[in-house]
Coordinates of C-alpha atoms and ligand atoms in Angstrom, one line a residue:
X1 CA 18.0 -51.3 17.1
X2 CA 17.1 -49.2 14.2
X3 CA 20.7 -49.0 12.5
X4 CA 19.5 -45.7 10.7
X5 CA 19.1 -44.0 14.1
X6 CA 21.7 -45.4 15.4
X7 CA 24.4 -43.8 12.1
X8 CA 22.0 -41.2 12.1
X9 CA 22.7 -40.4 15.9
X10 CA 26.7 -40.6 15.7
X11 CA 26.5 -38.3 12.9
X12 CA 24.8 -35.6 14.9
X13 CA 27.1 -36.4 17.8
X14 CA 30.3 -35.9 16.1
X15 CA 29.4 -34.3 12.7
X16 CA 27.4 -31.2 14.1
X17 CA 30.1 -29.2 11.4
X18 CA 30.4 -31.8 8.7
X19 CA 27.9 -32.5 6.0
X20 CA 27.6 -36.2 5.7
X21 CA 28.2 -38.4 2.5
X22 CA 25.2 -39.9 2.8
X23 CA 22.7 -37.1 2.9
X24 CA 19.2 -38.1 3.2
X25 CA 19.9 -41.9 1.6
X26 CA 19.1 -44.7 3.7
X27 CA 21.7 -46.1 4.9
X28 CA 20.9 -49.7 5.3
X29 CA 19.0 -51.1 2.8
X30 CA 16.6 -53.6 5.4
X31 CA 12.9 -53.7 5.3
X32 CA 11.7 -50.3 6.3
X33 CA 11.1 -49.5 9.6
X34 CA 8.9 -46.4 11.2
X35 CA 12.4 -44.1 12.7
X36 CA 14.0 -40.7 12.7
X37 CA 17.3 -40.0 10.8
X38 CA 19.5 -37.4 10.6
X39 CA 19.3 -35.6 7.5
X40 CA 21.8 -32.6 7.1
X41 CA 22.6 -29.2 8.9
X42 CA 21.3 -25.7 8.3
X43 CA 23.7 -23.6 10.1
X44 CA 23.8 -25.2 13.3
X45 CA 20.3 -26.7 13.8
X46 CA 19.8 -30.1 12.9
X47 CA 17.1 -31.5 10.2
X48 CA 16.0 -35.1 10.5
X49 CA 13.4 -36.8 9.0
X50 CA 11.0 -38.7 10.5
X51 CA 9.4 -41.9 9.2
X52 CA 5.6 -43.3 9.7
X53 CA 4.9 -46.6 9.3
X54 CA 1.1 -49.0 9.4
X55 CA 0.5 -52.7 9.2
X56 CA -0.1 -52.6 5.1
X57 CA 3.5 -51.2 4.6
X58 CA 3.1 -48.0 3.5
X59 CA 5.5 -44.9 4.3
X60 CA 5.2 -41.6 5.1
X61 CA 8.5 -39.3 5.5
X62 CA 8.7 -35.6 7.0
X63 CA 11.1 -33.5 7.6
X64 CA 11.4 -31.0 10.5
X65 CA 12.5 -28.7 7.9
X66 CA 9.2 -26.9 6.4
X67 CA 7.1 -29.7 8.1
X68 CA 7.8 -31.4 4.5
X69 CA 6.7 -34.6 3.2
X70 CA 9.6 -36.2 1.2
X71 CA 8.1 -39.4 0.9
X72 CA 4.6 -40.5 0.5
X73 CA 4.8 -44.7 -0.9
X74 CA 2.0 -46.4 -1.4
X75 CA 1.1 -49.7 -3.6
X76 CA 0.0 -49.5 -7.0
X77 CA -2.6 -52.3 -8.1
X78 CA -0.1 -55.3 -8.2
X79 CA 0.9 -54.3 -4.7
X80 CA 4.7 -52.7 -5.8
X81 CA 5.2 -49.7 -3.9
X82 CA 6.0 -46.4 -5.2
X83 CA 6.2 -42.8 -4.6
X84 CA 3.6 -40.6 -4.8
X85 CA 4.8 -37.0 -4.4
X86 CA 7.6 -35.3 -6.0
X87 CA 10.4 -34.6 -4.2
X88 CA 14.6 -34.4 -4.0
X89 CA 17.1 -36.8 -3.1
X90 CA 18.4 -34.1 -0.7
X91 CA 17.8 -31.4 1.8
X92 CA 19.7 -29.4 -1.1
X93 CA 16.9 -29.8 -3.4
X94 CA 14.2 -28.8 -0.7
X95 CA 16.8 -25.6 0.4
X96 CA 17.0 -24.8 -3.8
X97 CA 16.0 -21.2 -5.0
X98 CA 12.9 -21.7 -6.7
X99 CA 11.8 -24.8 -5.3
X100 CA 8.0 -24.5 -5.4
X101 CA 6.9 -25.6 -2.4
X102 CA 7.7 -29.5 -2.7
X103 CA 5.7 -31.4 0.3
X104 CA 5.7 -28.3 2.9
X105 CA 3.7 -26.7 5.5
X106 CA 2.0 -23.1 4.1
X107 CA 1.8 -20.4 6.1
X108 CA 1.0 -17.8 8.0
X109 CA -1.2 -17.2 4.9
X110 CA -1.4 -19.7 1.9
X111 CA -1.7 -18.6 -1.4
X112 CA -1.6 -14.8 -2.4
X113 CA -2.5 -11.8 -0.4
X114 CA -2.8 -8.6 -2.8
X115 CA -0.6 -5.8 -3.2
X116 CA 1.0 -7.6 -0.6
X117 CA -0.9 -5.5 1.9
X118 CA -3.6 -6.1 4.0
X119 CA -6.1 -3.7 6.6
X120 CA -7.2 -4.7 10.3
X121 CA -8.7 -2.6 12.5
X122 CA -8.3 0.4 10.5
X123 CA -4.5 -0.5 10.2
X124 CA -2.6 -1.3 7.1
X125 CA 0.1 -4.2 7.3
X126 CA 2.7 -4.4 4.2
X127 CA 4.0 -7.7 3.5
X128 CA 6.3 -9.1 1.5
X129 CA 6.1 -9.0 -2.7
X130 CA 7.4 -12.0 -3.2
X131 CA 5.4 -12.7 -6.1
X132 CA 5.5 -9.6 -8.5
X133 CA 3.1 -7.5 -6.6
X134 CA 1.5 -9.6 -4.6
X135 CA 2.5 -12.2 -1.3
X136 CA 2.6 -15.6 -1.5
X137 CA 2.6 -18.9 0.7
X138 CA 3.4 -16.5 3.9
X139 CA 6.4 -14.1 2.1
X140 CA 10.0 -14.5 1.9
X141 CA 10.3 -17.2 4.8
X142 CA 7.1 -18.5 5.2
X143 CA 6.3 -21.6 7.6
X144 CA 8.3 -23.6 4.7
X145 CA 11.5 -22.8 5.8
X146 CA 11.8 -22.9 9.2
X147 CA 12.7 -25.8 11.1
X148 CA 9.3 -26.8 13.4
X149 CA 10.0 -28.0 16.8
X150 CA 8.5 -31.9 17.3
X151 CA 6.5 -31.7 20.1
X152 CA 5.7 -36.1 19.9
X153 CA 7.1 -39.1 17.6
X154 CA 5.4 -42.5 17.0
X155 CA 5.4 -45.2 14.4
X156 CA 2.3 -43.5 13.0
X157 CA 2.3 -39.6 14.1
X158 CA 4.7 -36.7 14.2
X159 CA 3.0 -33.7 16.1
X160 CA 5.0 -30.1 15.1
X161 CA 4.7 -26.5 16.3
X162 CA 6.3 -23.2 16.2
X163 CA 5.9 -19.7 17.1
X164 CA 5.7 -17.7 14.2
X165 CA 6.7 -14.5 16.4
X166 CA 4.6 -10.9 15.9
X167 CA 5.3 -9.1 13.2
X168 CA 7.5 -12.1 11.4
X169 CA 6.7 -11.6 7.6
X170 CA 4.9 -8.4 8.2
X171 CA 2.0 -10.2 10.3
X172 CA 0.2 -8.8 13.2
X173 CA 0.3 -11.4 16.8
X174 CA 2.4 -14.1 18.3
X175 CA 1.2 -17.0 16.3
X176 CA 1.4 -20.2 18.1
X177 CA 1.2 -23.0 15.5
X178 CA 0.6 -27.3 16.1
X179 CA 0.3 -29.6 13.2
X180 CA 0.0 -33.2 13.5
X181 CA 0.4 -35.8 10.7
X182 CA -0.8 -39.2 11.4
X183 CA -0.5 -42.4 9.1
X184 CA -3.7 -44.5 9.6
X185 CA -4.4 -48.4 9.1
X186 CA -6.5 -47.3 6.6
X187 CA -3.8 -45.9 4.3
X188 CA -5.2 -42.4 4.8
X189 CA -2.4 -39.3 6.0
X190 CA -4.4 -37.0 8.1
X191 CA -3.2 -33.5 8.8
X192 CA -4.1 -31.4 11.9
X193 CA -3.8 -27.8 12.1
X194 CA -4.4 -25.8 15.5
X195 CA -3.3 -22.1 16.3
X196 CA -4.3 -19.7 18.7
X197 CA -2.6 -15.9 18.7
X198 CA -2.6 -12.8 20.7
X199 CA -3.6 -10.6 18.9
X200 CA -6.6 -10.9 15.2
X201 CA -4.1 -11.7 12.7
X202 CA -5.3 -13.6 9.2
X203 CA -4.2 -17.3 9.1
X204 CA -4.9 -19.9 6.4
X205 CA -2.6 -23.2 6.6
X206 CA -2.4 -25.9 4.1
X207 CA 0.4 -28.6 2.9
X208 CA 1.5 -28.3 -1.1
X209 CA 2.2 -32.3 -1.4
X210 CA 2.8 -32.8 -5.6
X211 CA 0.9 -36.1 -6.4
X212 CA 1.9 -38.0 -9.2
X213 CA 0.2 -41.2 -8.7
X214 CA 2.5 -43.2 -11.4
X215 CA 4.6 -42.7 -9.0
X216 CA 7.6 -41.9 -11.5
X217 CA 6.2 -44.2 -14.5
X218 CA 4.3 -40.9 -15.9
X219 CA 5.8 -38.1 -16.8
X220 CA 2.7 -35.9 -16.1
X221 CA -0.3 -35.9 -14.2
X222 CA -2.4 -35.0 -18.0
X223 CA -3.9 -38.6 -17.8
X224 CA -5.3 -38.4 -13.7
X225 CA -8.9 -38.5 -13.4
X226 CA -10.1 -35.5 -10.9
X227 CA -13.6 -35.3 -9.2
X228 CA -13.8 -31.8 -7.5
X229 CA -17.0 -31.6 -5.7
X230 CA -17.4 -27.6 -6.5
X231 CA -19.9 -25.9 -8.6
X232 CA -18.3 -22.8 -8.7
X233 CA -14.6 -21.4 -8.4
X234 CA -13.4 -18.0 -8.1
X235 CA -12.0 -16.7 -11.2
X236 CA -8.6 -14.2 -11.2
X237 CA -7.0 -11.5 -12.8
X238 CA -3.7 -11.6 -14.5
X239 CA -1.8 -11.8 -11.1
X240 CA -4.2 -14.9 -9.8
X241 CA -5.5 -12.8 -7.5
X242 CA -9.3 -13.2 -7.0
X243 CA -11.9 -11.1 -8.9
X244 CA -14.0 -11.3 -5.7
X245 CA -17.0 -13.4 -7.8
X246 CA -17.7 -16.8 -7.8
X247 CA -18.5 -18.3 -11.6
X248 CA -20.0 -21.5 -12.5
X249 CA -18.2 -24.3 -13.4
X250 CA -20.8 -25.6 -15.3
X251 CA -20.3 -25.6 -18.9
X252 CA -16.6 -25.3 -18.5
X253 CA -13.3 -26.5 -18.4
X254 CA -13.1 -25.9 -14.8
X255 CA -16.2 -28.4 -14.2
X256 CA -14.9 -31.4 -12.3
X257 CA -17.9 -32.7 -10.8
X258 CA -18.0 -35.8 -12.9
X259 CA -14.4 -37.2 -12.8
X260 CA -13.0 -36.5 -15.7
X261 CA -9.0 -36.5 -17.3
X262 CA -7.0 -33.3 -16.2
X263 CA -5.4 -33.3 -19.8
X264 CA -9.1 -32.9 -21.7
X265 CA -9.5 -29.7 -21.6
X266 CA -6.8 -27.9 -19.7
X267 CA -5.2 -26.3 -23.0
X268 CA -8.3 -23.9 -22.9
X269 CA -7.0 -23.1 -19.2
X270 CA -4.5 -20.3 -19.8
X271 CA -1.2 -21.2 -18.2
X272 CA -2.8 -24.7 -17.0
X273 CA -5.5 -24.8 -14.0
X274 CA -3.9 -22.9 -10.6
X275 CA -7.8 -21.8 -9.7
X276 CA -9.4 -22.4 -5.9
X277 CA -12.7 -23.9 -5.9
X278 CA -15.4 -23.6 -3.7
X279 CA -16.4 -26.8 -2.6
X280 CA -19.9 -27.6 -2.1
X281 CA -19.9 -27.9 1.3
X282 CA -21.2 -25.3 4.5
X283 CA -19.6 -25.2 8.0
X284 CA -16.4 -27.4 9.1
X285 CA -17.4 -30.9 8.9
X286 CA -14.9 -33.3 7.1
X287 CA -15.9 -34.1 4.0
X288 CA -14.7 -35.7 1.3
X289 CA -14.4 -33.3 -1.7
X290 CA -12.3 -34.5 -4.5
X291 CA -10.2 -37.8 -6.0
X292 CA -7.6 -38.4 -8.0
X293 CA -7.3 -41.9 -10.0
X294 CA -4.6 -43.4 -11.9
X295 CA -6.3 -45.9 -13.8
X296 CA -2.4 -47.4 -15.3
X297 CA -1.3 -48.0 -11.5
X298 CA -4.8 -48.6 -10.2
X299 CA -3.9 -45.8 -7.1
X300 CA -7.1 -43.7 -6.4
X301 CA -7.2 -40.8 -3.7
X302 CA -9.6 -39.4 -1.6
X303 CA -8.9 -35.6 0.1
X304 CA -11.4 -34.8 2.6
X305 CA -11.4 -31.7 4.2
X306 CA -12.9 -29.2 6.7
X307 CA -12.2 -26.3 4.5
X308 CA -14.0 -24.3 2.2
X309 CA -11.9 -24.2 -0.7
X310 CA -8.9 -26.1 -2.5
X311 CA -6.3 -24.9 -5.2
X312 CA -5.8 -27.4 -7.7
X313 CA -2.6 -26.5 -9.1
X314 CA -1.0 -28.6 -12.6
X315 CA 2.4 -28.0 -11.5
X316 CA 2.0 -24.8 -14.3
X317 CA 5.3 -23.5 -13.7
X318 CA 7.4 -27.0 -13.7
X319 CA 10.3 -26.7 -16.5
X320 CA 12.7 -29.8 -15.9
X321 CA 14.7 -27.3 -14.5
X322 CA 15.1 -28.3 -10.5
X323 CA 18.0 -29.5 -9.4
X324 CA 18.7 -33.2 -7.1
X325 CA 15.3 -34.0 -8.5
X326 CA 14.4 -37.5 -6.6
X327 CA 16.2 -40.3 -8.4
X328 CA 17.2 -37.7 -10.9
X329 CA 13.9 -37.4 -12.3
X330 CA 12.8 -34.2 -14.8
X331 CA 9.9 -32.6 -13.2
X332 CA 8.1 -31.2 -16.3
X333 CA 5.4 -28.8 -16.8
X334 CA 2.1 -30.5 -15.4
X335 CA 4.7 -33.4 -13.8
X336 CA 2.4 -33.6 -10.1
X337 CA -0.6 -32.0 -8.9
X338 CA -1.6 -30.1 -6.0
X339 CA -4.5 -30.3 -4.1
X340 CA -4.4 -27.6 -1.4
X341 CA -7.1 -27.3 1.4
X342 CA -7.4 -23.3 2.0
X343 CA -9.5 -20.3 2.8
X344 CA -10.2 -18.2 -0.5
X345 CA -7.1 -16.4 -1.7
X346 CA -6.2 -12.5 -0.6
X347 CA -9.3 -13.4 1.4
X348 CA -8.2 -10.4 4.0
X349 CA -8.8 -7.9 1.1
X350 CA -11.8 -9.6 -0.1
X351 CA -15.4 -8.8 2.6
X352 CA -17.2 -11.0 0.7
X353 CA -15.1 -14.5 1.3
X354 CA -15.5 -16.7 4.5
X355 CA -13.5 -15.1 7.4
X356 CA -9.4 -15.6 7.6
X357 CA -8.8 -13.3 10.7
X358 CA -8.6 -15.3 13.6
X359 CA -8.9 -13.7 17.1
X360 CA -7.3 -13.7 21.1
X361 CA -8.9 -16.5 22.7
X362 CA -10.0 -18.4 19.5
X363 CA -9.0 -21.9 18.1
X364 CA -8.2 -22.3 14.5
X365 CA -8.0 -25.6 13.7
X366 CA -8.7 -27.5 10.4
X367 CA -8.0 -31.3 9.3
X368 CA -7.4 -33.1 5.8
X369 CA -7.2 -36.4 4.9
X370 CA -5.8 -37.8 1.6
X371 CA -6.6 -41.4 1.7
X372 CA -4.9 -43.7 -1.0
X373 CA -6.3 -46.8 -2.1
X374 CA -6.6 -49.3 -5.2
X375 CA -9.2 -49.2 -8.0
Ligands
LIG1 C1 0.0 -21.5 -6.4 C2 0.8 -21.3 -7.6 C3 2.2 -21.4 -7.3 C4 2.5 -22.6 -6.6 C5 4.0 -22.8 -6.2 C6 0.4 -22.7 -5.7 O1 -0.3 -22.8 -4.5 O2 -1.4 -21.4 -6.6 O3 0.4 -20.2 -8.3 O4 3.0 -21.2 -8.5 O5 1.8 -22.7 -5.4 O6 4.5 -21.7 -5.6

């Protein structure tokens, strides 16, 4: 028997009102094993976090909490394993003001929405400014701070939903929400998203995972290689709100198409690169659309996607400030990257952008992959 369930369990049973020592550590220090530990309290529901497991070894940790990936270890080029995202040694750290979205689910609405207010049907909804003027990742408690109900466990998938009720965070319609992570033989973490609502309500779902392939040995994420296959982004104003064009990338310091280090040229970026791209690509077929190599470690990932665009975020606003960092790291400025699968930003303001509203009796449903290998 798994002993971490088994600690795990009797704290639950008899520690509903205590906070245990151990928070979030493993508690035996065995090979690791596929499982599901208890984690900490928030009020009086329970978080745990769940752990997938394949043949070559590698790890994949979630929490119920957010739907967040603590834990994402795969082997560098001399087959040590390490960690690939940023994260905390506790549920402290993930609960933290001004944690910025470490490993969680995004929604109803990822990335901004302008003016915090939207138009449907003739009607105006106002939601929340949570970012100066505008509303971000879904508004003051988006789909990253609730606890998901698990709907299925396994060694290699954890299946999530929740009803993201009408009018939560301003939002028109009873959203009913699935996401499904599963950890593949082929070292690839594929994520799921399905919703259907009751009434035309904009959705756009993604995961904000911080890859640092050095997996703690760099600092930053300057020295990555990135391929983006997108020929054009969509350029914003002050606010990183969309101008409503689409600009070449050619020519620029946004052009990824040829891999090429993320330090070269992202001093001309003002602020660092926090842009969504619009990947070459038409319909929903899964595609692979960018990569991320760490020549030092030898990791290289793939992110496919049925999406239309990606943010790729440098971590811009990382100061070494966050608290219960994981092994009590310093997240710096540029310390992980994010490579977020969306819609266009403040796409429900913006006619012009590939449709966000979803409808009664429709199926949203999108998939990513990010695939890690060796090079
Ligand atoms: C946004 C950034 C934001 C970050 C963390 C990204 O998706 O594009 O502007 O700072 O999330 O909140």
């Amino acid at each position: 028997m798994n002993i971490k369930i088994a600690v795990g369990s009797l704290l639950f049973i008899f520690g509903c009102k205590l906070m245990p020592r151990n928070e979030g550590k493993e508690i035996t220090s065995s090979k690791q094993m596929a499982g599901k530990i208890f984690y900490n309290m928030i009020e009086t529901d329970s978080v745990f976090q769940y752990t997938l497991i394949n043949k070559n070894g590698m790890l994949v940790k979630i929490l119920n909490y957010g739907g967040t990936v603590t834990d994402i270890i795969t082997p560098d080029k001399n087959g040590k394993m390490g960690d690939v995202i940023l994260g905390y040694d506790s549920l402290s750290g993930y609960m933290q003001k001004g944690n910025p979205y470490f490993g969680c689910l995004v929604g109803r609405y990822a990335n901004r929405i302008a003016n915090a207010k939207f138009t449907l049907d003739g009607k105006e909804y106002t939601l929340a400014a949570n970012n100066g003027p505008n509303s971000l990742h879904g508004g003051w408690k988006g789909f990253d701070k609730i606890i998901w109900s698990v709907k299925s466990f396994n060694d290699s998938s954890l299946a999530l939903s929740y009803l993201s009720k009408d009018g939560e965070e301003g939002y028109p319609g009873n959203l009913s929400v699935e996401v499904m992570y599963s950890l593949n033989v082929d070292n690839s973490l594929k994520i799921e998203y399905n919703a259907t609502t009751d009434k035309p309500t904009p959705v756009n779902l993604t995961n904000h995972c911080y890859f640092n392939l050095s997996a703690g040995t760099d600092s930053t994420i300057l020295d990555h290689e990135l391929m983006l296959k997108a020929d054009k982004y969509t350029p914003v104003n002050e606010t990183l709100i969309p101008t409503g064009k689409t600009a070449d990338v050619k020519g620029t310091p946004m052009d990824f198409t040829v891999a090429k280090k993320i330090g070269k040229e992202i001093a001309q970026v003002n602020g660092g690169y926090d842009h969504n791209w619009v990947l070459n690509k038409t319909g929903n077929d899964l595609e692979m659309i960018a990569s991320v190599y760490h020549a030092a470690s030898g990791r290289y990932m793939e992110v496919l996607t049925t999406q239309p665009g990606i943010q790729f975020y440098t971590g811009n606003f990382l100061d070494g400030t966050l608290k219960n960092t994981r092994g009590g790291l310093q997240y710096v400025q540029h310390a992980g990257l994010c490579l977020e699968t969306q819609h266009f930003p403040d796409s429900p303001n913006q006619p012009a952008f590939p449709n966000t509203i979803l409808k009664p009796g429709e199926s949203y449903h999108h998939v990513t992959v990010y695939k890690f290998s060796i090079k």
